[in-house]
Amino acid sequence: MRLTFLGGADEVGASSTLVEVAQRRVLVDCGVRMKEDNPLPLIGLLNDLKLHACVLTHAHADHLGAMPIVATTHPHIPIFMTAATLRIATVMLQDALKIMALRHAEGGPPPLYDMRAVEAFMSAVHIVPFNQPFQLIPDELHAMLTPAGHILGAASGVI
């Protein structure tokens, strides 16, 4: 197993880890930095890679905020999370769109993504219940999400 930290390893925010196991690549989280000029993790490193799956551990912006970008740059990739995480993520991403638009209207940077990217993210979601093994990559890798207790729906993953 090989881990590549794209963000969040030595900072708060932009949590994103590429896990490579059995010649497959799984992205765990893809968040944003909240108070930086450079809000994104190093997701450009993913451009030339085939991702096989994503896992969202919970719906805080520092773990979720850049997932719509991943969903548009890697179409058809399954994104696994708990039902509660999806419910919170839906609200968080809709709110993020409003905040980014407002900041841009006030002279700030352009939004990182639009509603189409959020919809791409939502259409890629696969709900996974806690403590039940599931096929992360069909016929190759299995995983299980266990309760993390951080926020509602937060999970730790086992591959």
mmCIF file with all atom_site columns, C-alpha atoms in Angstrom:
data_model
loop_
_atom_site.group_PDB
_atom_site.id
_atom_site.type_symbol
_atom_site.label_atom_id
_atom_site.label_alt_id
_atom_site.label_comp_id
_atom_site.label_asym_id
_atom_site.label_entity_id
_atom_site.label_seq_id
_atom_site.pdbx_PDB_ins_code
_atom_site.Cartn_x
_atom_site.Cartn_y
_atom_site.Cartn_z
_atom_site.occupancy
_atom_site.B_iso_or_equiv
_atom_site.pdbx_formal_charge
_atom_site.auth_seq_id
_atom_site.auth_comp_id
_atom_site.auth_asym_id
_atom_site.auth_atom_id
_atom_site.pdbx_PDB_model_num
ATOM 1   C CA . MET A 1 1   ? 0.000   0.000  0.000   1.00 0.00 ? 1   MET A CA 1
ATOM 2   C CA . ARG A 1 2   ? 1.235   3.448  -0.893  1.00 0.00 ? 2   ARG A CA 1
ATOM 3   C CA . LEU A 1 3   ? -0.136  6.758  0.425   1.00 0.00 ? 3   LEU A CA 1
ATOM 4   C CA . THR A 1 4   ? 0.326   10.113 -1.268  1.00 0.00 ? 4   THR A CA 1
ATOM 5   C CA . PHE A 1 5   ? -0.836  13.107 0.730   1.00 0.00 ? 5   PHE A CA 1
ATOM 6   C CA . LEU A 1 6   ? -2.216  15.722 -1.648  1.00 0.00 ? 6   LEU A CA 1
ATOM 7   C CA . GLY A 1 7   ? -3.072  18.065 1.210   1.00 0.00 ? 7   GLY A CA 1
ATOM 8   C CA . GLY A 1 8   ? -3.894  18.110 4.879   1.00 0.00 ? 8   GLY A CA 1
ATOM 9   C CA . ALA A 1 9   ? -0.869  16.129 6.066   1.00 0.00 ? 9   ALA A CA 1
ATOM 10  C CA . ASP A 1 10  ? 0.922   19.066 7.678   1.00 0.00 ? 10  ASP A CA 1
ATOM 11  C CA . GLU A 1 11  ? -1.891  21.598 7.748   1.00 0.00 ? 11  GLU A CA 1
ATOM 12  C CA . VAL A 1 12  ? -5.537  22.095 8.586   1.00 0.00 ? 12  VAL A CA 1
ATOM 13  C CA . GLY A 1 13  ? -7.600  21.925 5.420   1.00 0.00 ? 13  GLY A CA 1
ATOM 14  C CA . ALA A 1 14  ? -7.372  20.442 1.945   1.00 0.00 ? 14  ALA A CA 1
ATOM 15  C CA . SER A 1 15  ? -7.383  16.914 3.344   1.00 0.00 ? 15  SER A CA 1
ATOM 16  C CA . SER A 1 16  ? -6.856  14.522 0.447   1.00 0.00 ? 16  SER A CA 1
ATOM 17  C CA . THR A 1 17  ? -5.009  11.213 0.300   1.00 0.00 ? 17  THR A CA 1
ATOM 18  C CA . LEU A 1 18  ? -4.353  8.972  -2.673  1.00 0.00 ? 18  LEU A CA 1
ATOM 19  C CA . VAL A 1 19  ? -4.258  5.329  -1.601  1.00 0.00 ? 19  VAL A CA 1
ATOM 20  C CA . GLU A 1 20  ? -2.659  2.893  -4.029  1.00 0.00 ? 20  GLU A CA 1
ATOM 21  C CA . VAL A 1 21  ? -3.211  -0.794 -3.335  1.00 0.00 ? 21  VAL A CA 1
ATOM 22  C CA . ALA A 1 22  ? -3.158  -3.805 -5.656  1.00 0.00 ? 22  ALA A CA 1
ATOM 23  C CA . GLN A 1 23  ? -2.437  -1.479 -8.604  1.00 0.00 ? 23  GLN A CA 1
ATOM 24  C CA . ARG A 1 24  ? -5.652  0.434  -7.944  1.00 0.00 ? 24  ARG A CA 1
ATOM 25  C CA . ARG A 1 25  ? -6.060  4.057  -6.886  1.00 0.00 ? 25  ARG A CA 1
ATOM 26  C CA . VAL A 1 26  ? -8.582  5.265  -4.331  1.00 0.00 ? 26  VAL A CA 1
ATOM 27  C CA . LEU A 1 27  ? -8.903  8.913  -3.353  1.00 0.00 ? 27  LEU A CA 1
ATOM 28  C CA . VAL A 1 28  ? -9.891  9.457  0.265   1.00 0.00 ? 28  VAL A CA 1
ATOM 29  C CA . ASP A 1 29  ? -11.423 12.905 0.737   1.00 0.00 ? 29  ASP A CA 1
ATOM 30  C CA . CYS A 1 30  ? -10.709 16.023 -1.264  1.00 0.00 ? 30  CYS A CA 1
ATOM 31  C CA . GLY A 1 31  ? -11.244 19.171 0.750   1.00 0.00 ? 31  GLY A CA 1
ATOM 32  C CA . VAL A 1 32  ? -10.347 22.830 0.587   1.00 0.00 ? 32  VAL A CA 1
ATOM 33  C CA . ARG A 1 33  ? -8.307  25.224 2.683   1.00 0.00 ? 33  ARG A CA 1
ATOM 34  C CA . MET A 1 34  ? -10.611 27.783 4.234   1.00 0.00 ? 34  MET A CA 1
ATOM 35  C CA . LYS A 1 35  ? -8.342  30.836 4.573   1.00 0.00 ? 35  LYS A CA 1
ATOM 36  C CA . GLU A 1 36  ? -5.697  30.503 1.910   1.00 0.00 ? 36  GLU A CA 1
ATOM 37  C CA . ASP A 1 37  ? -5.038  32.017 -1.493  1.00 0.00 ? 37  ASP A CA 1
ATOM 38  C CA . ASN A 1 38  ? -4.539  28.466 -2.734  1.00 0.00 ? 38  ASN A CA 1
ATOM 39  C CA . PRO A 1 39  ? -7.643  26.585 -1.541  1.00 0.00 ? 39  PRO A CA 1
ATOM 40  C CA . LEU A 1 40  ? -7.123  23.272 -3.355  1.00 0.00 ? 40  LEU A CA 1
ATOM 41  C CA . PRO A 1 41  ? -5.015  20.245 -2.502  1.00 0.00 ? 41  PRO A CA 1
ATOM 42  C CA . LEU A 1 42  ? -2.578  19.001 -5.153  1.00 0.00 ? 42  LEU A CA 1
ATOM 43  C CA . ILE A 1 43  ? -5.350  17.493 -7.294  1.00 0.00 ? 43  ILE A CA 1
ATOM 44  C CA . GLY A 1 44  ? -3.453  18.361 -10.463 1.00 0.00 ? 44  GLY A CA 1
ATOM 45  C CA . LEU A 1 45  ? -1.317  15.311 -9.681  1.00 0.00 ? 45  LEU A CA 1
ATOM 46  C CA . LEU A 1 46  ? -4.427  13.213 -10.395 1.00 0.00 ? 46  LEU A CA 1
ATOM 47  C CA . ASN A 1 47  ? -4.917  14.520 -13.941 1.00 0.00 ? 47  ASN A CA 1
ATOM 48  C CA . ASP A 1 48  ? -2.874  11.812 -15.638 1.00 0.00 ? 48  ASP A CA 1
ATOM 49  C CA . LEU A 1 49  ? -3.958  9.020  -13.289 1.00 0.00 ? 49  LEU A CA 1
ATOM 50  C CA . LYS A 1 50  ? -6.915  6.699  -13.524 1.00 0.00 ? 50  LYS A CA 1
ATOM 51  C CA . LEU A 1 51  ? -8.799  6.820  -10.258 1.00 0.00 ? 51  LEU A CA 1
ATOM 52  C CA . HIS A 1 52  ? -10.834 3.721  -9.468  1.00 0.00 ? 52  HIS A CA 1
ATOM 53  C CA . ALA A 1 53  ? -12.917 5.019  -6.537  1.00 0.00 ? 53  ALA A CA 1
ATOM 54  C CA . CYS A 1 54  ? -13.297 7.785  -3.954  1.00 0.00 ? 54  CYS A CA 1
ATOM 55  C CA . VAL A 1 55  ? -14.304 7.656  -0.319  1.00 0.00 ? 55  VAL A CA 1
ATOM 56  C CA . LEU A 1 56  ? -15.621 10.688 1.558   1.00 0.00 ? 56  LEU A CA 1
ATOM 57  C CA . THR A 1 57  ? -15.096 10.238 5.291   1.00 0.00 ? 57  THR A CA 1
ATOM 58  C CA . HIS A 1 58  ? -17.302 13.131 6.402   1.00 0.00 ? 58  HIS A CA 1
ATOM 59  C CA . ALA A 1 59  ? -18.891 16.362 5.244   1.00 0.00 ? 59  ALA A CA 1
ATOM 60  C CA . HIS A 1 60  ? -16.626 19.069 6.602   1.00 0.00 ? 60  HIS A CA 1
ATOM 61  C CA . ALA A 1 61  ? -15.387 21.485 3.922   1.00 0.00 ? 61  ALA A CA 1
ATOM 62  C CA . ASP A 1 62  ? -11.754 20.569 4.565   1.00 0.00 ? 62  ASP A CA 1
ATOM 63  C CA . HIS A 1 63  ? -12.600 16.993 3.464   1.00 0.00 ? 63  HIS A CA 1
ATOM 64  C CA . LEU A 1 64  ? -15.459 17.633 0.995   1.00 0.00 ? 64  LEU A CA 1
ATOM 65  C CA . GLY A 1 65  ? -14.908 21.040 -0.613  1.00 0.00 ? 65  GLY A CA 1
ATOM 66  C CA . ALA A 1 66  ? -13.051 19.972 -3.767  1.00 0.00 ? 66  ALA A CA 1
ATOM 67  C CA . MET A 1 67  ? -14.954 16.722 -4.433  1.00 0.00 ? 67  MET A CA 1
ATOM 68  C CA . PRO A 1 68  ? -17.122 18.331 -7.171  1.00 0.00 ? 68  PRO A CA 1
ATOM 69  C CA . ILE A 1 69  ? -13.917 19.104 -9.083  1.00 0.00 ? 69  ILE A CA 1
ATOM 70  C CA . VAL A 1 70  ? -12.810 15.473 -8.820  1.00 0.00 ? 70  VAL A CA 1
ATOM 71  C CA . ALA A 1 71  ? -16.247 14.319 -9.975  1.00 0.00 ? 71  ALA A CA 1
ATOM 72  C CA . THR A 1 72  ? -15.978 16.428 -13.141 1.00 0.00 ? 72  THR A CA 1
ATOM 73  C CA . THR A 1 73  ? -12.331 15.696 -13.940 1.00 0.00 ? 73  THR A CA 1
ATOM 74  C CA . HIS A 1 74  ? -12.801 11.949 -13.311 1.00 0.00 ? 74  HIS A CA 1
ATOM 75  C CA . PRO A 1 75  ? -16.302 11.208 -14.613 1.00 0.00 ? 75  PRO A CA 1
ATOM 76  C CA . HIS A 1 76  ? -17.935 7.897  -13.775 1.00 0.00 ? 76  HIS A CA 1
ATOM 77  C CA . ILE A 1 77  ? -15.839 7.389  -10.658 1.00 0.00 ? 77  ILE A CA 1
ATOM 78  C CA . PRO A 1 78  ? -17.866 5.978  -7.752  1.00 0.00 ? 78  PRO A CA 1
ATOM 79  C CA . ILE A 1 79  ? -17.802 8.068  -4.582  1.00 0.00 ? 79  ILE A CA 1
ATOM 80  C CA . PHE A 1 80  ? -18.654 6.137  -1.402  1.00 0.00 ? 80  PHE A CA 1
ATOM 81  C CA . MET A 1 81  ? -20.001 7.653  1.824   1.00 0.00 ? 81  MET A CA 1
ATOM 82  C CA . THR A 1 82  ? -22.627 7.166  4.495   1.00 0.00 ? 82  THR A CA 1
ATOM 83  C CA . ALA A 1 83  ? -26.206 8.395  4.076   1.00 0.00 ? 83  ALA A CA 1
ATOM 84  C CA . ALA A 1 84  ? -25.786 11.041 6.766   1.00 0.00 ? 84  ALA A CA 1
ATOM 85  C CA . THR A 1 85  ? -22.624 12.328 5.093   1.00 0.00 ? 85  THR A CA 1
ATOM 86  C CA . LEU A 1 86  ? -24.523 12.705 1.825   1.00 0.00 ? 86  LEU A CA 1
ATOM 87  C CA . ARG A 1 87  ? -27.309 14.649 3.519   1.00 0.00 ? 87  ARG A CA 1
ATOM 88  C CA . ILE A 1 88  ? -24.865 17.075 5.107   1.00 0.00 ? 88  ILE A CA 1
ATOM 89  C CA . ALA A 1 89  ? -22.705 17.289 1.959   1.00 0.00 ? 89  ALA A CA 1
ATOM 90  C CA . THR A 1 90  ? -25.749 18.308 -0.092  1.00 0.00 ? 90  THR A CA 1
ATOM 91  C CA . VAL A 1 91  ? -26.392 21.286 2.188   1.00 0.00 ? 91  VAL A CA 1
ATOM 92  C CA . MET A 1 92  ? -22.696 22.153 2.495   1.00 0.00 ? 92  MET A CA 1
ATOM 93  C CA . LEU A 1 93  ? -22.078 22.205 -1.268  1.00 0.00 ? 93  LEU A CA 1
ATOM 94  C CA . GLN A 1 94  ? -25.195 24.267 -2.026  1.00 0.00 ? 94  GLN A CA 1
ATOM 95  C CA . ASP A 1 95  ? -24.071 26.745 0.640   1.00 0.00 ? 95  ASP A CA 1
ATOM 96  C CA . ALA A 1 96  ? -20.525 26.777 -0.770  1.00 0.00 ? 96  ALA A CA 1
ATOM 97  C CA . LEU A 1 97  ? -21.885 27.716 -4.211  1.00 0.00 ? 97  LEU A CA 1
ATOM 98  C CA . LYS A 1 98  ? -23.714 30.707 -2.701  1.00 0.00 ? 98  LYS A CA 1
ATOM 99  C CA . ILE A 1 99  ? -20.689 31.828 -0.682  1.00 0.00 ? 99  ILE A CA 1
ATOM 100 C CA . MET A 1 100 ? -18.299 31.529 -3.643  1.00 0.00 ? 100 MET A CA 1
ATOM 101 C CA . ALA A 1 101 ? -20.704 33.500 -5.870  1.00 0.00 ? 101 ALA A CA 1
ATOM 102 C CA . LEU A 1 102 ? -21.086 36.219 -3.231  1.00 0.00 ? 102 LEU A CA 1
ATOM 103 C CA . ARG A 1 103 ? -17.324 36.517 -2.716  1.00 0.00 ? 103 ARG A CA 1
ATOM 104 C CA . HIS A 1 104 ? -16.785 36.702 -6.484  1.00 0.00 ? 104 HIS A CA 1
ATOM 105 C CA . ALA A 1 105 ? -19.430 39.437 -6.792  1.00 0.00 ? 105 ALA A CA 1
ATOM 106 C CA . GLU A 1 106 ? -17.520 41.365 -4.111  1.00 0.00 ? 106 GLU A CA 1
ATOM 107 C CA . GLY A 1 107 ? -14.299 41.195 -6.144  1.00 0.00 ? 107 GLY A CA 1
ATOM 108 C CA . GLY A 1 108 ? -12.968 37.888 -4.870  1.00 0.00 ? 108 GLY A CA 1
ATOM 109 C CA . PRO A 1 109 ? -11.780 34.891 -6.851  1.00 0.00 ? 109 PRO A CA 1
ATOM 110 C CA . PRO A 1 110 ? -14.103 33.059 -9.225  1.00 0.00 ? 110 PRO A CA 1
ATOM 111 C CA . PRO A 1 111 ? -15.975 30.047 -7.840  1.00 0.00 ? 111 PRO A CA 1
ATOM 112 C CA . LEU A 1 112 ? -14.020 26.783 -7.786  1.00 0.00 ? 112 LEU A CA 1
ATOM 113 C CA . TYR A 1 113 ? -16.943 24.954 -9.437  1.00 0.00 ? 113 TYR A CA 1
ATOM 114 C CA . ASP A 1 114 ? -20.556 25.391 -10.483 1.00 0.00 ? 114 ASP A CA 1
ATOM 115 C CA . MET A 1 115 ? -23.862 23.604 -9.963  1.00 0.00 ? 115 MET A CA 1
ATOM 116 C CA . ARG A 1 116 ? -23.075 21.137 -12.770 1.00 0.00 ? 116 ARG A CA 1
ATOM 117 C CA . ALA A 1 117 ? -20.005 19.976 -10.834 1.00 0.00 ? 117 ALA A CA 1
ATOM 118 C CA . VAL A 1 118 ? -22.093 19.526 -7.690  1.00 0.00 ? 118 VAL A CA 1
ATOM 119 C CA . GLU A 1 119 ? -24.622 17.516 -9.706  1.00 0.00 ? 119 GLU A CA 1
ATOM 120 C CA . ALA A 1 120 ? -21.793 15.362 -11.130 1.00 0.00 ? 120 ALA A CA 1
ATOM 121 C CA . PHE A 1 121 ? -20.648 14.712 -7.576  1.00 0.00 ? 121 PHE A CA 1
ATOM 122 C CA . MET A 1 122 ? -24.166 13.822 -6.412  1.00 0.00 ? 122 MET A CA 1
ATOM 123 C CA . SER A 1 123 ? -24.738 11.463 -9.330  1.00 0.00 ? 123 SER A CA 1
ATOM 124 C CA . ALA A 1 124 ? -21.512 9.583  -8.508  1.00 0.00 ? 124 ALA A CA 1
ATOM 125 C CA . VAL A 1 125 ? -22.455 8.904  -4.881  1.00 0.00 ? 125 VAL A CA 1
ATOM 126 C CA . HIS A 1 126 ? -22.907 5.386  -3.551  1.00 0.00 ? 126 HIS A CA 1
ATOM 127 C CA . ILE A 1 127 ? -24.371 5.135  -0.051  1.00 0.00 ? 127 ILE A CA 1
ATOM 128 C CA . VAL A 1 128 ? -22.669 2.659  2.237   1.00 0.00 ? 128 VAL A CA 1
ATOM 129 C CA . PRO A 1 129 ? -24.017 1.604  5.644   1.00 0.00 ? 129 PRO A CA 1
ATOM 130 C CA . PHE A 1 130 ? -21.668 1.386  8.605   1.00 0.00 ? 130 PHE A CA 1
ATOM 131 C CA . ASN A 1 131 ? -19.997 -1.932 9.431   1.00 0.00 ? 131 ASN A CA 1
ATOM 132 C CA . GLN A 1 132 ? -20.993 -3.700 6.210   1.00 0.00 ? 132 GLN A CA 1
ATOM 133 C CA . PRO A 1 133 ? -18.292 -4.724 3.739   1.00 0.00 ? 133 PRO A CA 1
ATOM 134 C CA . PHE A 1 134 ? -18.819 -3.402 0.222   1.00 0.00 ? 134 PHE A CA 1
ATOM 135 C CA . GLN A 1 135 ? -17.045 -3.669 -3.110  1.00 0.00 ? 135 GLN A CA 1
ATOM 136 C CA . LEU A 1 136 ? -14.854 -0.610 -3.389  1.00 0.00 ? 136 LEU A CA 1
ATOM 137 C CA . ILE A 1 137 ? -13.624 -1.890 -6.734  1.00 0.00 ? 137 ILE A CA 1
ATOM 138 C CA . PRO A 1 138 ? -15.820 -4.739 -8.021  1.00 0.00 ? 138 PRO A CA 1
ATOM 139 C CA . ASP A 1 139 ? -14.210 -8.166 -7.755  1.00 0.00 ? 139 ASP A CA 1
ATOM 140 C CA . GLU A 1 140 ? -10.925 -6.623 -6.585  1.00 0.00 ? 140 GLU A CA 1
ATOM 141 C CA . LEU A 1 141 ? -11.049 -4.539 -3.404  1.00 0.00 ? 141 LEU A CA 1
ATOM 142 C CA . HIS A 1 142 ? -13.482 -4.619 -0.549  1.00 0.00 ? 142 HIS A CA 1
ATOM 143 C CA . ALA A 1 143 ? -13.797 -1.980 2.146   1.00 0.00 ? 143 ALA A CA 1
ATOM 144 C CA . MET A 1 144 ? -15.879 -1.199 5.194   1.00 0.00 ? 144 MET A CA 1
ATOM 145 C CA . LEU A 1 145 ? -16.807 2.096  6.832   1.00 0.00 ? 145 LEU A CA 1
ATOM 146 C CA . THR A 1 146 ? -16.894 2.190  10.619  1.00 0.00 ? 146 THR A CA 1
ATOM 147 C CA . PRO A 1 147 ? -18.306 5.011  12.773  1.00 0.00 ? 147 PRO A CA 1
ATOM 148 C CA . ALA A 1 148 ? -15.697 7.663  13.547  1.00 0.00 ? 148 ALA A CA 1
ATOM 149 C CA . GLY A 1 149 ? -17.799 9.752  15.939  1.00 0.00 ? 149 GLY A CA 1
ATOM 150 C CA . HIS A 1 150 ? -16.447 13.047 14.573  1.00 0.00 ? 150 HIS A CA 1
ATOM 151 C CA . ILE A 1 151 ? -19.734 14.405 13.162  1.00 0.00 ? 151 ILE A CA 1
ATOM 152 C CA . LEU A 1 152 ? -22.966 12.748 12.096  1.00 0.00 ? 152 LEU A CA 1
ATOM 153 C CA . GLY A 1 153 ? -22.125 10.175 9.421   1.00 0.00 ? 153 GLY A CA 1
ATOM 154 C CA . ALA A 1 154 ? -18.352 10.404 9.863   1.00 0.00 ? 154 ALA A CA 1
ATOM 155 C CA . ALA A 1 155 ? -16.531 7.190  9.005   1.00 0.00 ? 155 ALA A CA 1
ATOM 156 C CA . SER A 1 156 ? -13.154 5.548  9.140   1.00 0.00 ? 156 SER A CA 1
ATOM 157 C CA . GLY A 1 157 ? -12.384 3.172  6.329   1.00 0.00 ? 157 GLY A CA 1
ATOM 158 C CA . VAL A 1 158 ? -10.849 -0.263 6.214   1.00 0.00 ? 158 VAL A CA 1
ATOM 159 C CA . ILE A 1 159 ? -9.622  -1.699 2.912   1.00 0.00 ? 159 ILE A CA 1
#
